[in-house]
Coordinates of C-alpha atoms in Angstrom, one line a residue:
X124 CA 14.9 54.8 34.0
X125 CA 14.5 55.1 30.4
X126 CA 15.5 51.5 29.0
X127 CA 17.9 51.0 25.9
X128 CA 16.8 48.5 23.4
X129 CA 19.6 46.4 21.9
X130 CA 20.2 43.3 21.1
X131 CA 22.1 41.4 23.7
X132 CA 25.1 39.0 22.9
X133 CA 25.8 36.7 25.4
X134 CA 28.9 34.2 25.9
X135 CA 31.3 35.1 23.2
X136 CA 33.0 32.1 22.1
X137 CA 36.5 32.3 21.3
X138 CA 38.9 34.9 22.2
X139 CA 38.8 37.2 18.7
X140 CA 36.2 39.1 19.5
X141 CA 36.2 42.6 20.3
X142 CA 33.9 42.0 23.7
X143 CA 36.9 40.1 25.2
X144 CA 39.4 42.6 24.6
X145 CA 38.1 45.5 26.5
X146 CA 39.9 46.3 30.0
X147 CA 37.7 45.3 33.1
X148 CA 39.0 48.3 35.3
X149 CA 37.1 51.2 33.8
X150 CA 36.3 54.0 35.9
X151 CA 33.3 56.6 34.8
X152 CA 31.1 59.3 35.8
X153 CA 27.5 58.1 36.0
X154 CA 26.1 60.5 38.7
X155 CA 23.8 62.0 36.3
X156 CA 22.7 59.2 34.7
X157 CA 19.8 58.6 36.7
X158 CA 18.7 62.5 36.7
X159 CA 19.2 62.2 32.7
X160 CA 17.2 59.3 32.2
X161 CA 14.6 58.7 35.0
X162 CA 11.3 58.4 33.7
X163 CA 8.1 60.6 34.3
X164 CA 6.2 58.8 37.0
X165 CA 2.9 61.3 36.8
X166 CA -0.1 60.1 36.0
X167 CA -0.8 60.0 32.3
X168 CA -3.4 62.5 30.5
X169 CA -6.4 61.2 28.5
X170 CA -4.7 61.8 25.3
X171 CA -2.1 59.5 26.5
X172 CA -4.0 56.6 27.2
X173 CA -4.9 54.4 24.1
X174 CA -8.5 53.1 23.3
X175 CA -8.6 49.5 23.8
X176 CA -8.7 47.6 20.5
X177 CA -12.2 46.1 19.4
X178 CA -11.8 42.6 19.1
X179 CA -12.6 41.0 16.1
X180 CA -16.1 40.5 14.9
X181 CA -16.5 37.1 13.2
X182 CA -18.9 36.5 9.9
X183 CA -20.0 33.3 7.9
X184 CA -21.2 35.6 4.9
X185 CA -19.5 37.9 2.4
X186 CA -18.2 40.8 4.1
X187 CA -20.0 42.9 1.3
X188 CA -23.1 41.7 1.5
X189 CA -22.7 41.6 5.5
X190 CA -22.1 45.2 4.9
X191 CA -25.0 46.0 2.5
X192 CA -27.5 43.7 5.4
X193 CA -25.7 46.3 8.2
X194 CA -27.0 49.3 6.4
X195 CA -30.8 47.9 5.6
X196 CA -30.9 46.9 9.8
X197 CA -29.8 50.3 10.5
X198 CA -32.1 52.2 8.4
X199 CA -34.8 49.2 10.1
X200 CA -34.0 50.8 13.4
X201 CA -35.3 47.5 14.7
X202 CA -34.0 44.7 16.8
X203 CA -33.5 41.5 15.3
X204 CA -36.0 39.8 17.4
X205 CA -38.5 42.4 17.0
X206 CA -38.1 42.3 13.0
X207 CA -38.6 38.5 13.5
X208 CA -41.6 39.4 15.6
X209 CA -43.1 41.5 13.1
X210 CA -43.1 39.4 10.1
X211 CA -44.9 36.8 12.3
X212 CA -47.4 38.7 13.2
X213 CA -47.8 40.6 10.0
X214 CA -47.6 44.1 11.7
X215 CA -48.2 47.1 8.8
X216 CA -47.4 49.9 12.0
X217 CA -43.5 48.1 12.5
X218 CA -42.3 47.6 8.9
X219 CA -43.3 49.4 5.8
X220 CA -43.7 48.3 2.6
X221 CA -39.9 49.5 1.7
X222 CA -38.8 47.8 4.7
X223 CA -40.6 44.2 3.5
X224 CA -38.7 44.6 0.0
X225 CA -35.1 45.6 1.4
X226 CA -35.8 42.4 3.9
X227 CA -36.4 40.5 0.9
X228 CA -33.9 41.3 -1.4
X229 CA -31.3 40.1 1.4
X230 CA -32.4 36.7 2.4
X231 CA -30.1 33.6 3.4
X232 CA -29.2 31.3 1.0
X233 CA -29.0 27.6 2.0
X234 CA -25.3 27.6 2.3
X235 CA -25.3 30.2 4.8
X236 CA -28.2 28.8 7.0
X237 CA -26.2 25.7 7.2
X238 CA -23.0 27.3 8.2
X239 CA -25.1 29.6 10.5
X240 CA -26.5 26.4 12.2
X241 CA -23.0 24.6 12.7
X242 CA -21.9 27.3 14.5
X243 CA -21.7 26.6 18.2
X244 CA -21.7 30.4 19.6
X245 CA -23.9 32.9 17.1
X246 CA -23.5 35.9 19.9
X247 CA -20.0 35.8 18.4
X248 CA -20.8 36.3 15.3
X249 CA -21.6 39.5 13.8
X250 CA -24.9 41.4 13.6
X251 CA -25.9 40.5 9.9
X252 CA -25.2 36.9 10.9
X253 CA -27.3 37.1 14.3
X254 CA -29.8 38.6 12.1
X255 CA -30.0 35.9 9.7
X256 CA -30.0 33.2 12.5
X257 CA -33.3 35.1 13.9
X258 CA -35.0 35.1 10.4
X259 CA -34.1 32.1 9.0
X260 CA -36.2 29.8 11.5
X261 CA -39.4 31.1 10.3
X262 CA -41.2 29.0 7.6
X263 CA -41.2 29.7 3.6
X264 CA -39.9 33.1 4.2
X265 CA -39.4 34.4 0.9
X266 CA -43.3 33.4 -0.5
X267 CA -44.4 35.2 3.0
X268 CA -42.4 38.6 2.2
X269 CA -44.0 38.0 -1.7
X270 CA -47.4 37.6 0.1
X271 CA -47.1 40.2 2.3
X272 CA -45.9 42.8 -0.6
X273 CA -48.7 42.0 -2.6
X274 CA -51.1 42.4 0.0
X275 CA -49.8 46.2 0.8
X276 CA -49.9 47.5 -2.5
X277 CA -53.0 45.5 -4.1
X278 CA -55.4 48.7 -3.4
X279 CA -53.1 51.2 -4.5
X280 CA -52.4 49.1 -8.3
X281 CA -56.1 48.7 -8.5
X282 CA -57.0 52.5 -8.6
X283 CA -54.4 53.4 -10.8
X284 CA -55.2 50.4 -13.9
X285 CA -58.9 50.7 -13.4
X286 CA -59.2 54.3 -14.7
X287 CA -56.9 53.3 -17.3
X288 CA -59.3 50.5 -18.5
X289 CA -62.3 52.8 -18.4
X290 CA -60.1 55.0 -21.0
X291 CA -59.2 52.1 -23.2
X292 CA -63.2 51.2 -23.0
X293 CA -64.6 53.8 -23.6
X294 CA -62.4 55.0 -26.8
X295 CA -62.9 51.8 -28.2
X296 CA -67.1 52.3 -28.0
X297 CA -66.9 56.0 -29.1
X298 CA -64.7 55.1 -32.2
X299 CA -67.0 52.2 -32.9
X300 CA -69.7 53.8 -33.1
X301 CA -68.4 57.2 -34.3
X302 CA -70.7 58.4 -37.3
X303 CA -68.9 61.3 -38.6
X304 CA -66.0 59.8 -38.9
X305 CA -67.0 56.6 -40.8
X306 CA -68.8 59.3 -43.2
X307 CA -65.0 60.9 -43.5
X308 CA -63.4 57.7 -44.3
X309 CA -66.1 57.0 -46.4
X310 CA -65.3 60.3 -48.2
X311 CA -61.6 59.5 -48.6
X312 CA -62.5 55.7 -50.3
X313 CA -64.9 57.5 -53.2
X314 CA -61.7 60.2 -53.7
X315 CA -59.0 57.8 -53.7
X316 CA -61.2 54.9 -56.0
X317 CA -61.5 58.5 -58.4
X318 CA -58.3 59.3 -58.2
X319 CA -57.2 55.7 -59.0
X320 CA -59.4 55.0 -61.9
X321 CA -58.7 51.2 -63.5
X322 CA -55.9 50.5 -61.6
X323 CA -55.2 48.1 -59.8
X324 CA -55.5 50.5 -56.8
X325 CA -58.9 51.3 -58.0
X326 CA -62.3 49.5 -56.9
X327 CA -61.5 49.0 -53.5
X328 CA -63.6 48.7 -50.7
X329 CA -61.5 50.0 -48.0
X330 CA -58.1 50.8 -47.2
X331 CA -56.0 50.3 -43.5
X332 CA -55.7 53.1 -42.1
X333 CA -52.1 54.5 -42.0
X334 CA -53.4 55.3 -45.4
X335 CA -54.3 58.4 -43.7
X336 CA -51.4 59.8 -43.2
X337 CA -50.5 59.7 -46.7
X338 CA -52.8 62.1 -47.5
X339 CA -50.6 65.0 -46.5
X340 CA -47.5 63.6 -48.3
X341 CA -49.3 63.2 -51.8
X342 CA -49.2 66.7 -53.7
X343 CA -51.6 67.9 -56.2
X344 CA -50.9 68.8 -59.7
X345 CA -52.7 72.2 -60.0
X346 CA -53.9 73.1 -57.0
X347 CA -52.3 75.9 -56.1
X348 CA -51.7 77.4 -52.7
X349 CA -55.0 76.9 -51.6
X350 CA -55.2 73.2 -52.1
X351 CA -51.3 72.0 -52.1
X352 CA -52.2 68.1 -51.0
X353 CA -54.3 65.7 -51.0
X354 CA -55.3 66.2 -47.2
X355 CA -56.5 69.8 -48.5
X356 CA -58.6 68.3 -50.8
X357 CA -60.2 66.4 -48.7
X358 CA -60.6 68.8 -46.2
X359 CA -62.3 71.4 -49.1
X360 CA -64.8 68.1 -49.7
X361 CA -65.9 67.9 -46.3
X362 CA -66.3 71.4 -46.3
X363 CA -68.8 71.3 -48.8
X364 CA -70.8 68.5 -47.6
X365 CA -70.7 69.3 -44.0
X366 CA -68.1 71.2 -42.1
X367 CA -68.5 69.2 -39.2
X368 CA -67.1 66.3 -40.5
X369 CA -63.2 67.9 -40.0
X370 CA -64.1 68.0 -36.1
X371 CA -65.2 64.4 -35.8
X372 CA -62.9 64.2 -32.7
X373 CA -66.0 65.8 -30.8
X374 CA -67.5 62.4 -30.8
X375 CA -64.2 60.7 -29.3
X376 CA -63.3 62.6 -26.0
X377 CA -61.4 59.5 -25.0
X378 CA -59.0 59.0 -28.2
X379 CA -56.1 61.2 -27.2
X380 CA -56.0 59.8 -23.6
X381 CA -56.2 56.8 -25.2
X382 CA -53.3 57.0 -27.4
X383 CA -51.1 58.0 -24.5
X384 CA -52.3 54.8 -22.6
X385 CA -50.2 50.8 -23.3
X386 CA -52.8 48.4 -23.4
X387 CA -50.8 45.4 -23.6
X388 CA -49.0 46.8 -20.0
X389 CA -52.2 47.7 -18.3
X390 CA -53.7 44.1 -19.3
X391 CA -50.3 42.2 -17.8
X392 CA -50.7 44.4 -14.8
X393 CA -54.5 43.3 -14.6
X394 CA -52.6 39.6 -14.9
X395 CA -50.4 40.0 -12.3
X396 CA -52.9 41.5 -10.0
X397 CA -55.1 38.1 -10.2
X398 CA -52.3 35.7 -10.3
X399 CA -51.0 37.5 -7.0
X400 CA -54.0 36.7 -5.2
X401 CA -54.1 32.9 -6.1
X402 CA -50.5 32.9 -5.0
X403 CA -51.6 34.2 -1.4
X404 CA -54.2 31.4 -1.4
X405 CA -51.9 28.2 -1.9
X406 CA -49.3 30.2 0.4
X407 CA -52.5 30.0 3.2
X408 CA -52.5 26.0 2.0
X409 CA -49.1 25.7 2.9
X410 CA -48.9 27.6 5.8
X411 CA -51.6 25.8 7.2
X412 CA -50.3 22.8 6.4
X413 CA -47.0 22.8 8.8
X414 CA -49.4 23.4 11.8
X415 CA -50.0 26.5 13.9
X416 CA -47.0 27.7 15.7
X417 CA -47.0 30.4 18.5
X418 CA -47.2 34.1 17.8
X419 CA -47.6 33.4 13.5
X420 CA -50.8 35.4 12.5
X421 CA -50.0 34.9 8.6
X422 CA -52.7 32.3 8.1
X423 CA -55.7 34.1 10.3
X424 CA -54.7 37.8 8.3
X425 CA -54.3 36.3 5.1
X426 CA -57.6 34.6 5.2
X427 CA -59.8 37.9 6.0
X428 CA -57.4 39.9 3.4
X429 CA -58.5 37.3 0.8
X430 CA -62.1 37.0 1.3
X431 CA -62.3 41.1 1.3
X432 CA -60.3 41.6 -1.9
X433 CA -61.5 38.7 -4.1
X434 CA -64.6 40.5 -5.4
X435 CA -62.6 43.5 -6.3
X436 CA -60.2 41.8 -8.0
X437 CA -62.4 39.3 -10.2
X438 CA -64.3 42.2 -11.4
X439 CA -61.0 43.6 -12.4
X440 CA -60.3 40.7 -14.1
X441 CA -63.4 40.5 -16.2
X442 CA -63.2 44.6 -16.8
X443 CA -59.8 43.7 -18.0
X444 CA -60.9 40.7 -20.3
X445 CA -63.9 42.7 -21.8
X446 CA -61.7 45.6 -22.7
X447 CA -58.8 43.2 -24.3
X448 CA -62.0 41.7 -26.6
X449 CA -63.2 45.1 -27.7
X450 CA -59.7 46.0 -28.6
X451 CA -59.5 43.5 -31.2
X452 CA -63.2 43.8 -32.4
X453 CA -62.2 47.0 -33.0
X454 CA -59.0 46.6 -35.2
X455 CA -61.0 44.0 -36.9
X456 CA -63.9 46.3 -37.5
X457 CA -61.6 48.9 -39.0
X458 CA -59.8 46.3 -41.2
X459 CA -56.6 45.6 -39.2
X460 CA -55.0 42.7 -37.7
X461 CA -55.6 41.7 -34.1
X462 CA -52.7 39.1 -34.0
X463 CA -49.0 38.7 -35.2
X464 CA -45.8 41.4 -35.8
X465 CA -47.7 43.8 -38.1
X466 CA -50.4 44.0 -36.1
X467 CA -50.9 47.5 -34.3
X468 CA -50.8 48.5 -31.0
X469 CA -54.3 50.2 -30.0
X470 CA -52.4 52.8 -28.3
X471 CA -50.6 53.7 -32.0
X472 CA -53.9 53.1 -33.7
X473 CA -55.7 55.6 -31.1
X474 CA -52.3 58.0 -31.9
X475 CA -52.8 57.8 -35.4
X476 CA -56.4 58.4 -35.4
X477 CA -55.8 61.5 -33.2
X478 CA -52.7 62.6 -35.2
X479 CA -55.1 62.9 -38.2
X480 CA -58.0 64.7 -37.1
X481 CA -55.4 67.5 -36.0
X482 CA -53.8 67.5 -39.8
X483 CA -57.3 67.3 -41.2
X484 CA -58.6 70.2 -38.8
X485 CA -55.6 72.7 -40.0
X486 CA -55.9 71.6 -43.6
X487 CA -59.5 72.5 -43.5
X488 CA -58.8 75.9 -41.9
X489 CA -56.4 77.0 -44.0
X490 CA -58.9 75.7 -47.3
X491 CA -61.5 78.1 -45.8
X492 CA -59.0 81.1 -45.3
X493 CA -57.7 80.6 -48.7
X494 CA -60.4 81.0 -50.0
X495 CA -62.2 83.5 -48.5
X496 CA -59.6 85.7 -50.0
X497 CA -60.3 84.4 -53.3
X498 CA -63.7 85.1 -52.8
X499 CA -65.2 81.9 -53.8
X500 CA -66.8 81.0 -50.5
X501 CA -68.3 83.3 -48.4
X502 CA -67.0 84.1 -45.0
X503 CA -69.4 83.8 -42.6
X504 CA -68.9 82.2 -39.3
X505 CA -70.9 79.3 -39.5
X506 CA -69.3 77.9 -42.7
X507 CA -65.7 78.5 -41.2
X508 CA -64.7 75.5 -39.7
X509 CA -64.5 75.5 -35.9
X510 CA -60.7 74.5 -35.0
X511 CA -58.9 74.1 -31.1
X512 CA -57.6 76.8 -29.9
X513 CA -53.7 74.6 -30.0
X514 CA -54.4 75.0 -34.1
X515 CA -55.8 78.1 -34.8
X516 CA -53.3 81.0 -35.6
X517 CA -52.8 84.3 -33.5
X518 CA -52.6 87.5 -35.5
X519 CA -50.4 90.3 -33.6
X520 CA -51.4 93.7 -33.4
X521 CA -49.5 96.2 -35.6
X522 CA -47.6 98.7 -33.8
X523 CA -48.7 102.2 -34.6
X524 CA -45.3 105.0 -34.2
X525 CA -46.0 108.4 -32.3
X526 CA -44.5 111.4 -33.7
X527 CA -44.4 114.9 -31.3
X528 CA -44.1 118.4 -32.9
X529 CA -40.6 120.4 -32.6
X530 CA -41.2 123.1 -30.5
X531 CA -41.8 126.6 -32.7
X532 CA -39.2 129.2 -33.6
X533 CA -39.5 132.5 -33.7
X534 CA -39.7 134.2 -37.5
X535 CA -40.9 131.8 -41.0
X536 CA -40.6 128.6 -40.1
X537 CA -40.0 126.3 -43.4
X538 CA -42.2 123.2 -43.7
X539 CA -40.8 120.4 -43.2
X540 CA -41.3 116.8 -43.3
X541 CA -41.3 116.7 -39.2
X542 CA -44.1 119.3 -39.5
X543 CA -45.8 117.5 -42.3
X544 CA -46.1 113.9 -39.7
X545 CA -47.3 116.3 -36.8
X546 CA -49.8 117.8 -39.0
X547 CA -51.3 114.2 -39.6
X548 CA -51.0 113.1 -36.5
X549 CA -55.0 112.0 -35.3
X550 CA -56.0 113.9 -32.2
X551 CA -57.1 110.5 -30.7
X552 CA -53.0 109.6 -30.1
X553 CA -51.8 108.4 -27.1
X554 CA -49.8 110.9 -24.9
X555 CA -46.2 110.9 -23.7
X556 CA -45.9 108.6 -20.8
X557 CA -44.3 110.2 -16.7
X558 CA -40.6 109.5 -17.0
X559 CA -40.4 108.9 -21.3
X560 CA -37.4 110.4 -23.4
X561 CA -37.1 111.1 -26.7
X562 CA -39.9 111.2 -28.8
X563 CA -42.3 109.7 -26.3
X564 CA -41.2 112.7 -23.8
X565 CA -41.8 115.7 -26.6
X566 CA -38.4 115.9 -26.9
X567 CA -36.6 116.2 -30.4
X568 CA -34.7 113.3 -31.7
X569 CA -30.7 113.6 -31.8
X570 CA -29.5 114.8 -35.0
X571 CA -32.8 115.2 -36.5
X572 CA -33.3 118.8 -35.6
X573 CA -30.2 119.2 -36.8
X574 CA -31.2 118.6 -40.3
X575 CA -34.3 120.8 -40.3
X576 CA -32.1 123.9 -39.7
X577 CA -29.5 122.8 -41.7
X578 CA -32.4 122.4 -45.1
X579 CA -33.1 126.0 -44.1
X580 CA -29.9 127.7 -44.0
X581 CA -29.3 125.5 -47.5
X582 CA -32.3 127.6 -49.0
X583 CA -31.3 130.7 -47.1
X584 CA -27.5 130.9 -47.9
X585 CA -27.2 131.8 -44.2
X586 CA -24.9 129.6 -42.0
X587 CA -26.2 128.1 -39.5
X588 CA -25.1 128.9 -35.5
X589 CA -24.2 125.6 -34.3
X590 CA -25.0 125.2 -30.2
X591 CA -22.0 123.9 -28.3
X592 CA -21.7 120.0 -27.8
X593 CA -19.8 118.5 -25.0
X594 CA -17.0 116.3 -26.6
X595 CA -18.3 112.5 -27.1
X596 CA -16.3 109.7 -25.5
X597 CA -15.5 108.3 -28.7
X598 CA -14.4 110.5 -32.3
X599 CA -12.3 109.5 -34.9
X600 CA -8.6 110.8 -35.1
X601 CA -5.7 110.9 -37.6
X602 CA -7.0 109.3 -40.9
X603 CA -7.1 110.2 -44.5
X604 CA -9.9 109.7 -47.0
X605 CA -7.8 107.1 -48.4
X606 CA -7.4 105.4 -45.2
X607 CA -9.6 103.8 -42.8
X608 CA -10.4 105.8 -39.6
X609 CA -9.0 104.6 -36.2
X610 CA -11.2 105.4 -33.1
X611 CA -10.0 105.7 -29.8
X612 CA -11.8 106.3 -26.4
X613 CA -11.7 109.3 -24.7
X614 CA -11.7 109.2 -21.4

C-alpha cells in the first residue's frame, strides 16, 4: 500500500503527553483501506522511468576554457590521438591551417601539465583534459604549430606582397625619371620666384612639394572667371608652352596604384616573411637535437620545405630592400626627408602627386573653355587639352516639347495661339507614341480648349454652349469671398 510519511515519536516519557492518554480499545472500520490505498503493481511506461543521472565529469582546468577547448575538438571532428598523430607527422590532408591556429591558441600552460601528470586516472577526467594529456607529450609544441603555420601560408603571402613591390618600383622609376613633370614643376618655381619678387620667398631653387596644393587655395587679383587661382594660371602657362604638360600622369601609370599601396606594411611583411624562415631553421636545430622519436616527420618535412623556399624568399628579400632604397632616393631627389616625424609616407607623396595632376587637368580644361568663349584662343581640338573621361563634364540634351493641332470646327475658326504653335511645328517631329494621352495622343489638353472657345465667344458676344462634365470628386462648398474655401470629398 501507499505509505504515509510522518515523523515517528517513539517512547514518550512522562505521562503528560497526549499519546498516553488515548483509550487502547478502539474499534474501526478498515475493510477498505487496502482497496483505497493499494498501489498500482503494473509495469511502468517509458515516461515513467527516469534517465539515469550522468555522473560527474572531473577537470583540472577552467571550466571556461575547458568549454572553449570542447568546441575547437568538436568542430576538429578528430580523435585525440589522431590530432596527436597529425601534428607529428605534419599531415596538411588531416588539419587545416584554421585548425593549426585554433590548436594553438589553446595550449597547456605549465601548471596544468603538471596537475595533468599527478593525476593517477586521466580516463576520468574530461575530454579537454584527455586532450591535453595527449598533446602535451610532444616536444616544443608551440614553435612546431608556429612552424607549421608559416609553412602553410608562405606561398600564398608571397604572391600577394610581390605585385605590391613591383607597384611601389615601378612608380618610383617612372616619377624619377618623368620629364614632363619636372618641366611642370619647373614651370611653377619661375612663377612663384615672379610672383615673389625680393622676398624672402623669392630666389629659391625649389620648393617641397605640398607646395602644390597651394596652388588652388591662392586667388588671383584680377583674373576673372577664367583664371580665378593660381592653379589656373598655371594651367593657362602650360597651355601655351605645351598642352601636354597638364597630362604628365601618362608617364606614371603606376602613381595612383601606388598611392593606394603602404609601403612601410608591405616592407614589415617582406620582414616577417624572412625572419619566419630562419625561425623554421633553428626549430629543425632543436628538433634534431632531442633525437629522433617514432612517427615525428617534423625534422625530414621541414628540411625539404626549407631548401625549396629559400631562393624564393631571399629574392624577396632583396626585391624588398631595393624598393625600400629607391623610396628614399626618391624623396631625397624631390627634396623631402627620408627619416624622422615629418618625413612623408611614399604612399601620401604618390597621393599627393596624383591628387594634383587631377586639379591641374580640370583647371586646364576649364582655362581652355573659358576662353574659347572669349575668343582669345582658337578652338580646335588639338590645342584643347585632352582630360579622363572621370573629369571631363557631360552636357545633357535639351528636351524639345511636341505640340498637336485641335481638331477643326466647322464655320471661321479664329486664330489662335494653339494654331499659331501647330503652324510652326517642323514636319520632321516625332509622332504620337501607341498607348500616349494628352498631347502625345492628339488629344486636347484639359481646360485649354476651353479657353480657345471662350476668346471667341468674347469677340463674338455669343455665349458659349458648355458640354456637360461629370461632377469631380473634390469642389469647393459654402465659402464667401471673404472667407477661405473649405473642400470636402465627394464620394
Amino acid at each position: 500500500m501507499k505509505p504515509f510519511f510522518w515523523n515517528k515519536i517513539g517512547n514518550v516519557a512522562g505521562e503528560s503527553s497526549v499519546w498516553n492518554d488515548l483509550v487502547d480499545d478502539l474499534q474501526l472500520d478498515f475493510s477498505d483501506l487496502e482497496d483505497t490505498f493499494v498501489l498500482n503493481e503494473a509495469p511502468p511506461t517509458p515516461s515513467q522511468i527516469s534517465a539515469p543521472r550522468k555522473a560527474n565529469v572531473i577537470t583540472l582546468l577552467d571550466i571556461t576554457r575547458a568549454n572553449n577547448i570542447g568546441i575547437m575538438l568538436m568542430r576538429i571532428k578528430m580523435d585525440h590521438i589522431e590530432i596527436r598523430r597529425a601534428l607529428l607527422e605534419i599531415n596538411d590532408q588531416a588539419l587545416s591551417l584554421d585548425d593549426l591556429k585554433a590548436i594553438g591558441k589553446q595550449l597547456p600552460t605549465p601548471e596544468e601539465i603538471e596537475r595533468i601528470k599527478s593525476f593517477e586516472d586521466v580516463s576520468k577526467l574530461a575530454k579537454a583534459d584527455q586532450y591535453f594529456s595527449q598533446i602535451m607529450t610532444i616536444p616544443r609544441l608551440s614553435a612546431r604549430l608556429e612552424c607549421m603555420q608559416y609553412r602553410r601560408k608562405l606561398l600564398l603571402e608571397i604572391e600577394e606582397v610581390r605585385p605590391e613591390l613591383n607597384i611601389l618600383r615601378n612608380a618610383s622609376r617612372e616619377l624619377r625619371s618623368s620629364t614632363k613633370f619636372r618641366q611642370t614643376l619647373q614651370v611653377i618655381l619661375l612663377i612663384g620666384n615672379t610672383l615673389n619678387g625680393s622676398t624672402f620667398r623669392g630666389n629659391a631653387k625649389g620648393f617641397q612639394l605640398d607646395s602644390l596644393l597651394k596652388l588652388k587655395e591662392t586667388k588671383t587679383a584680377k583674373g576673372g572667371p577664367a583664371c580665378p587661382t593660381l592653379l589656373h594660371y598655371v594651367a593657362r602657362t602650360l597651355l601655351r608652352k605645351d598642352p601636354s604638360l597638364t597630362t604628365f600622369i601618362d608617364e606614371l601609370p603606376n602613381l595612383e596604384a601606388a598611392a593606394r599601396v603602404s609601403a612601410s606594411t608591405v616592407l614589415q611583411n617582406v620582414n616577417s616573411l624572412v625572419s619566419g624562415l630562419n625561425q623554421v631553421q633553428e626549430e629543425v636545430k632543436h628538433i634534431s637535437a632531442l633525437g629522433n622519436r617514432s612517427g615525428d616527420h617534423f625534422v625530414a618535412v621541414m628540411r625539404r620545405f626549407i631548401s625549396e623556399t629559400t631562393p624564393s624568399v631571399e629574392a624577396l628579400k632583396n626585391m624588398g630592400d631595393t624598393v625600400d632604397k629607391e623610396l628614399k632616393s626618391l624623396l631625397l631627389y624631390y627634396g623631402e626627408k627620408q627619416d624622422g616625424p615629418e618625413a612623408p609616407k611614399p604612399e601620401d607623396f604618390f597621393g599627393l602627386i596624383a591628387s594634383f595632376s587631377s586639379s591641374l587637368q580640370k583647371c586646364a580644361l576649364e582655362v581652355h573653355d573659358a576662353e574659347a568663349k572669349l575668343g582669345s584662343t582658337p578652338s580646335t581640338p588639338a590645342s584643347r587639352p585632352v582630360i579622363s573621361p572621370a573629369i571631363q563634364s557631360s552636357s545633357l540634351p535639351v528636351p524639345s516639347v511636341l505640340v498637336q493641332q485641335a481638331p477643326e470646327q466647322e464655320g471661321p475658326v479664329e486664330p489662335t495661339i494653339k494654331g499659331s504653335q501647330d503652324a510652326t511645328t517642323p514636319t520632321g517631329a516625332r509622332t504620337p507614341t501607341q498607348g500616349s494621352t494628352g498631347y502625345a495622343a492628339g488629344n486636347r489638353s484639359l481646360g485649354r480648349g476651353d479657353l480657345d472657345e471662350a476668346i471667341r465667344s468674347m469677340r463674338t458676344a455669343k455665349r458659349r454652349q458648355r458640354v456637360p462634365r461629370p461632377a469631380s470628386k473634390i469642389f469647393l462648398d459654402g465659402a464667401t469671398h471673404s472667407s477661405r474655401p473649405a473642400s470636402r470629398l465627394f464620394d
